[in-house]
Coordinates of C-alpha atoms and ligand atoms in Angstrom, one line a residue:
X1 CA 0.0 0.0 0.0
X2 CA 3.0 2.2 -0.9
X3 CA 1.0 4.9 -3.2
X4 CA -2.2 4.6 -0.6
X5 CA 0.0 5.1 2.5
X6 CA 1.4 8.2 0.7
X7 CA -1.8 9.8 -0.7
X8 CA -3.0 8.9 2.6
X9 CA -0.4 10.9 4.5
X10 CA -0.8 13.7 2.3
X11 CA -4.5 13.8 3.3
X12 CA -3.9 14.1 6.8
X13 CA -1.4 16.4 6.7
X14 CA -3.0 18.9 5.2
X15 CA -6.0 18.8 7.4
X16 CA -6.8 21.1 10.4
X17 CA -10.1 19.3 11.8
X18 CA -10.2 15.7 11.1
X19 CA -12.3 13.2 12.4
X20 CA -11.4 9.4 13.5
X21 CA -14.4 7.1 13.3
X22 CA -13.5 3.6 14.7
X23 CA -15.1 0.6 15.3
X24 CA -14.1 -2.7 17.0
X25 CA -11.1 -3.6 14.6
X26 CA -9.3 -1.2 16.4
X27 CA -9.4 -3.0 19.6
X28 CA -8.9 -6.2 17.9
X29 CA -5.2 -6.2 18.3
X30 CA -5.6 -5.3 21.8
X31 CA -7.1 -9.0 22.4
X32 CA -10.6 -7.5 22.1
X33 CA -12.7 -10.1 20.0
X34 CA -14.9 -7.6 17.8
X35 CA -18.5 -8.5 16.9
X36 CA -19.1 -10.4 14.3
X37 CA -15.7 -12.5 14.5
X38 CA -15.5 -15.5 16.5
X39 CA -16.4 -14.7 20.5
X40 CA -14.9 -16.1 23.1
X41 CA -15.3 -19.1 25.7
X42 CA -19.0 -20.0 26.5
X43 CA -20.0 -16.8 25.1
X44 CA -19.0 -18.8 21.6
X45 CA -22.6 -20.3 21.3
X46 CA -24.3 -17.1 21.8
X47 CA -24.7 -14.8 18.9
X48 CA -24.0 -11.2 20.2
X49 CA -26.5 -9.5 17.9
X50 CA -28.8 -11.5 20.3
X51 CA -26.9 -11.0 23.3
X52 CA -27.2 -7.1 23.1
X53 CA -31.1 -6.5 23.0
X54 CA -33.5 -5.3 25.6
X55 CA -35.6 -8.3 24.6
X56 CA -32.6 -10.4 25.9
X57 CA -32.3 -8.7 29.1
X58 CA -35.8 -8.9 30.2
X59 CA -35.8 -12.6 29.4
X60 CA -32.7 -13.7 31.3
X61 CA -30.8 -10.8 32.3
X62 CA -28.1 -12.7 34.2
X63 CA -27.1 -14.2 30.5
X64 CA -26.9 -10.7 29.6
X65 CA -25.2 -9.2 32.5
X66 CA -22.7 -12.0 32.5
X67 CA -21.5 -11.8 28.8
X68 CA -21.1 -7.8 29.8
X69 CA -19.3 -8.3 33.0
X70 CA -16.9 -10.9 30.9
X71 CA -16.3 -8.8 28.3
X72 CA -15.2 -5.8 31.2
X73 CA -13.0 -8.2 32.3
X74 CA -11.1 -8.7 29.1
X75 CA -10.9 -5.4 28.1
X76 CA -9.8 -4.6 31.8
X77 CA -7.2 -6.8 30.9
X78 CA -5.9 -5.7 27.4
X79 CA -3.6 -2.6 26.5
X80 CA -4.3 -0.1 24.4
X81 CA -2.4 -1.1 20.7
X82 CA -0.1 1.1 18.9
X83 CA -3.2 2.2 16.5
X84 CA -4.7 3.6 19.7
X85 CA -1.7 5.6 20.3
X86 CA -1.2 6.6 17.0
X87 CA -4.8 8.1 17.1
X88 CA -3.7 10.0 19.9
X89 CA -0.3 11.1 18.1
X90 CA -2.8 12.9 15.4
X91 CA -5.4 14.4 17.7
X92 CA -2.3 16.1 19.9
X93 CA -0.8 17.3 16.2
X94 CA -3.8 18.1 15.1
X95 CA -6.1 19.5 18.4
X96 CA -9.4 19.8 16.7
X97 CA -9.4 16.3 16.2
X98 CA -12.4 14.6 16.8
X99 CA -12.7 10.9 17.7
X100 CA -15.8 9.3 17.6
X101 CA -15.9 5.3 18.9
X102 CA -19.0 2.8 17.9
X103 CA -16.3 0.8 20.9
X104 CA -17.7 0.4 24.3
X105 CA -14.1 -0.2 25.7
X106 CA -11.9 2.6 27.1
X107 CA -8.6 2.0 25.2
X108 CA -9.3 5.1 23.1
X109 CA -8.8 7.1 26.7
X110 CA -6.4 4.6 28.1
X111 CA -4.3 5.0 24.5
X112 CA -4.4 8.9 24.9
X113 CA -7.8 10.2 23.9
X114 CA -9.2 11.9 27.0
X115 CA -12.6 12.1 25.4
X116 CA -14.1 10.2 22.1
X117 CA -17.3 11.0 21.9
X118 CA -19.5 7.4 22.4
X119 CA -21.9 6.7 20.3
X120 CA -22.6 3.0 22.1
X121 CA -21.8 4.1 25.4
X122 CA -19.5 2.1 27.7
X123 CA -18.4 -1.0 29.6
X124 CA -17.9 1.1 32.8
X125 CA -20.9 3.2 33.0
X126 CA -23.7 0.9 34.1
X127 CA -26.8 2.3 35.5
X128 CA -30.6 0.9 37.0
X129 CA -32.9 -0.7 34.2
X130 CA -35.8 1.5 35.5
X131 CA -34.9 4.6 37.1
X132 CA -31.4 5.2 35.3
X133 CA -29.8 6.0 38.8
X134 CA -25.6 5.5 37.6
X135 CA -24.7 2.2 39.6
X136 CA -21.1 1.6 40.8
X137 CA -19.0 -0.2 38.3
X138 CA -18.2 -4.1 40.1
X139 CA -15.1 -4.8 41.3
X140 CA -13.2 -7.4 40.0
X141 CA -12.4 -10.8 41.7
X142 CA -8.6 -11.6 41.3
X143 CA -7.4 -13.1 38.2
X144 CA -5.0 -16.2 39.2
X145 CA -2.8 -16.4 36.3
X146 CA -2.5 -13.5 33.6
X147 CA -1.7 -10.1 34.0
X148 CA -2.6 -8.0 30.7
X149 CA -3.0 -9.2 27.6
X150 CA 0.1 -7.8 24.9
X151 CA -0.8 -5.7 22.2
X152 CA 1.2 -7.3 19.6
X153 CA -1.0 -10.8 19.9
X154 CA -4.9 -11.4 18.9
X155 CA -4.9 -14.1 21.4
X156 CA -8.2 -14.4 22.9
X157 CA -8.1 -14.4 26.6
X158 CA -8.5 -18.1 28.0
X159 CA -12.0 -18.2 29.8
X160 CA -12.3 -17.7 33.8
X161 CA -13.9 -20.0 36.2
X162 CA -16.5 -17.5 36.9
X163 CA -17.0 -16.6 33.6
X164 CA -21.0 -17.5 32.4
X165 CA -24.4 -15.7 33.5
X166 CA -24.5 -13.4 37.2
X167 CA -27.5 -12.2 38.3
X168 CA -26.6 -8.1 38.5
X169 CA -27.1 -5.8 41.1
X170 CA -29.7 -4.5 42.5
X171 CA -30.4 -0.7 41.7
X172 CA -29.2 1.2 45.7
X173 CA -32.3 3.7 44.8
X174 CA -34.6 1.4 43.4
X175 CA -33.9 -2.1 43.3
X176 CA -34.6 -2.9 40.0
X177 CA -31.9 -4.7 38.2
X178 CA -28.6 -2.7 36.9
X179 CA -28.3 -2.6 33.0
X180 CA -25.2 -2.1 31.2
X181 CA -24.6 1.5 30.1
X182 CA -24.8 0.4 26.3
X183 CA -26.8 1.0 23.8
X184 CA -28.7 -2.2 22.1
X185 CA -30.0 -3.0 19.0
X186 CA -33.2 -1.4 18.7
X187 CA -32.3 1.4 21.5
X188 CA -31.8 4.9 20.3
X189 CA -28.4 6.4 20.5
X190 CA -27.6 8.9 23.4
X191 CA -28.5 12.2 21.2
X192 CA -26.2 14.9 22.8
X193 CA -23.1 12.2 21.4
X194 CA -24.9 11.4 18.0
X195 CA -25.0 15.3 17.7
X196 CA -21.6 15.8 18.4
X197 CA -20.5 13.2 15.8
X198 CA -22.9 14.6 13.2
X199 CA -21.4 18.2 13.9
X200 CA -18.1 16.8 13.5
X201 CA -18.6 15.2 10.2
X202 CA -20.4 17.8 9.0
X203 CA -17.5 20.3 9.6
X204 CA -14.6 18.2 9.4
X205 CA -12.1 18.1 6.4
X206 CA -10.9 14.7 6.3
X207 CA -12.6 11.6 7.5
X208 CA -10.2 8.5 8.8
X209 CA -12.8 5.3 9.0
X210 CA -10.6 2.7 11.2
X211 CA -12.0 -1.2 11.6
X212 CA -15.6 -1.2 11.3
X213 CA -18.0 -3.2 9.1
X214 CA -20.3 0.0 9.0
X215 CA -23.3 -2.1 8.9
X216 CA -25.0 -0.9 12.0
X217 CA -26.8 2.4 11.7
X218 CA -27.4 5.1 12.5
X219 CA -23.2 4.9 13.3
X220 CA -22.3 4.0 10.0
X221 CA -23.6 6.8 8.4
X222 CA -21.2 9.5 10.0
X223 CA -18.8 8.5 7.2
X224 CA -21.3 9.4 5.0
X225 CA -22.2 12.7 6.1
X226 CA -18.9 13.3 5.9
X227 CA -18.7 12.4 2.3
X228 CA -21.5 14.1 1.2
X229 CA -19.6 17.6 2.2
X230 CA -17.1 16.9 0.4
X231 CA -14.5 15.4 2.6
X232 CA -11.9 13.2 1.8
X233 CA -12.5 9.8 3.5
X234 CA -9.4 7.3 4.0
X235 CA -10.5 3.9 5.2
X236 CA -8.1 1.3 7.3
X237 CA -9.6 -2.1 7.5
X238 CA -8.1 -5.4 5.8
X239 CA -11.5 -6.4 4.7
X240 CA -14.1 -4.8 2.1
X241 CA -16.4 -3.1 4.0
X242 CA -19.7 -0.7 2.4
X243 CA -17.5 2.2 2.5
X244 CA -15.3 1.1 0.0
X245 CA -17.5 3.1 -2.2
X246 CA -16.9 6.6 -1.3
X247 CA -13.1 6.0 0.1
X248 CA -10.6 8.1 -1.3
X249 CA -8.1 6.2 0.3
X250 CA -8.4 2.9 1.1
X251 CA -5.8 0.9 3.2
X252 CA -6.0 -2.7 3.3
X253 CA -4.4 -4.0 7.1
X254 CA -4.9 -3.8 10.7
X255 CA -5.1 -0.6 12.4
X256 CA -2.3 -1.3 14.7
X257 CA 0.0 -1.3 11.9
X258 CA -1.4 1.3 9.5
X259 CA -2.1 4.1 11.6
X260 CA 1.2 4.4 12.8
X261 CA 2.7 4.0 9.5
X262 CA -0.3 6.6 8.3
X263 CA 1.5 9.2 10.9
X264 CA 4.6 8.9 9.8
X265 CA 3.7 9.3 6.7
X266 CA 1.8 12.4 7.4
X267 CA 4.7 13.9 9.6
X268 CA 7.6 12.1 8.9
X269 CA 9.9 14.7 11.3
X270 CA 7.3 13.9 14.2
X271 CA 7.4 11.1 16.7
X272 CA 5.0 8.5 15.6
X273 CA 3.9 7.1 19.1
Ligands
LIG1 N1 -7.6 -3.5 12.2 C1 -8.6 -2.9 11.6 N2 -9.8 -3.4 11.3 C2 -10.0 -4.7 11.8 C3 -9.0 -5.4 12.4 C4 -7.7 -4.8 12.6 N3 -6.7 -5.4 13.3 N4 -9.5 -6.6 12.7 C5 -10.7 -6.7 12.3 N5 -11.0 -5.5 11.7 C6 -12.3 -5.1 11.1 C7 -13.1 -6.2 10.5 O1 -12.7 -6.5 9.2 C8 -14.5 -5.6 10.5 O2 -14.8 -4.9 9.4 O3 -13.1 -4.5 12.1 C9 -14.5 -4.6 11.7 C10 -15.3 -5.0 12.9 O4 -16.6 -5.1 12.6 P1 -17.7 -5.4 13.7 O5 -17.3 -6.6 14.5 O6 -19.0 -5.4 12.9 O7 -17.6 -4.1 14.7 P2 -18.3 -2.7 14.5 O8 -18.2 -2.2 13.1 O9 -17.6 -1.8 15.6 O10 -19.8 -2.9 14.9 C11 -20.6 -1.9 15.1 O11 -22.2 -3.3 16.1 O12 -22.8 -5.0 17.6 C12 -22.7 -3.7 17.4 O13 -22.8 -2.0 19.0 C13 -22.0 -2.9 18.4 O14 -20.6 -1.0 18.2 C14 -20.9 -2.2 17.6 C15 -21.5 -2.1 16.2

């Protein structure tokens, strides 16, 4: 990807208000599985599109709450990946930098980004089913073996012993049962964060679309807006996505090698992160 990498550096460099529009491929090298590649453990069987409904919670929330609290667990356990930091080498560069996340992990802040705006919320925010009182993120029982997970491996964490279904906690002002702070399929997106990635798009002057399938709206069609105005889009992913379409630039490979060859590229004098 020689002349893409180059054309794609280009790009960047001259912009002044870019925005960074990921997706769970950009955790994937972190040890994160993404969505709709293989899960892991128990949680195999179990399709998330399924998983991640407020039908599925009302049936047999202690399925649901479990496959959250195990996935918290893993990402509490992985490392942000060089793509991470080399997001956060361009928004300090570049300050008016605006990343938005479809990821419900907190590498983004943990590689450098104080504050993507979340479009799915969060693993760590969970909050009362009924009343929306903010419950206490739980603490973690000790894992025996493995401290975290390196960046430079997609080895899926091995399952724990008290990995599988957990009734949750009980809301402290209501007692209802605690929910994840996520959005589901069918739920509508928290609006003050889907306006501040529209504004984004709409203003910004180059788009940089990194590891998502862009198949689940409305996230996927921020690119779009984006496009529509007449910015420049440059897509990292190693597979064909939708987007492929109104890409300028589109780079074939994982994010945690492209980006930080992408910042180079853009600033070859600059350290790359
Ligand atoms: N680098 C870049 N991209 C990668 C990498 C990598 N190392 N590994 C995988 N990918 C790409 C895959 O090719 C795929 O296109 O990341 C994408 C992941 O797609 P999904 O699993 O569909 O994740 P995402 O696009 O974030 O899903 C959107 O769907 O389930 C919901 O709410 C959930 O936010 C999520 C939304």
């Amino acid at each position: 990807t020689g002349p893409e990498l180059a054309e794609a550096g280009r790009l960047l460099a001259a912009a002044r208000r870019p925005v960074v529009f990921t997706g769970a491929g950009m955790s994937a090298e972190s040890g994160v599985p993404t969505f709709r590649d293989a899960q892991i453990g128990l949680w195999q069987r179990y399709d998330p599109q399924e998983l991640a409904t407020p039908a599925a919670f009302r049936a047999d929330p202690a399925l649901v709450w479990g496959w959250y609290e195990a996935r918290r667990r893993g990402v509490r356990r992985a490392l942000p990946n060089p793509g991470h930091r080399a997001v956060a080498a361009i928004q300090a560069r570049l300050t008016e930098t605006v990343v938005i996340t479809q990821n419900v992990d907190d590498l983004h802040e943990r590689g450098g980004v104080p504050a993507p705006v979340r479009l799915h919320g969060s693993l760590f925010a969970p909050r009362c089913s009924a009343c929306a009182r903010p419950a206490p993120v739980p603490s973690d029982p000790p894992v025996p073996h493995d401290g975290p997970v390196p960046h430079d491996g997609p080895e899926p964490h091995a399952p724990e012993p008290h990995d599988g279904p957990l009734t949750p906690p009980a809301c402290a002002g209501c007692g209802a049962p605690v929910r994840p702070g996520v959005v589901w399929f069918g739920e509508a997106l928290p609006s003050a964060a889907l306006d501040a990635a529209v504004e984004a798009a709409s203003g910004c002057d180059l788009l940089l679309t990194v590891g998502t399938s862009a198949l689940v709206h409305p996230a996927a069609e921020i690119p779009l807006v984006a496009a529509r105005l007449g910015a420049p889009v440059v897509q990292v992913n190693p597979v064909p996505t939708p987007l492929d379409a109104i890409c300028t630039v589109n780079m074939r490979g994982p994010a945690g090698e492209v980006l930080p060859a992408l910042v180079r590229a853009a600033w070859p004098d600059a350290d790359a992160g």
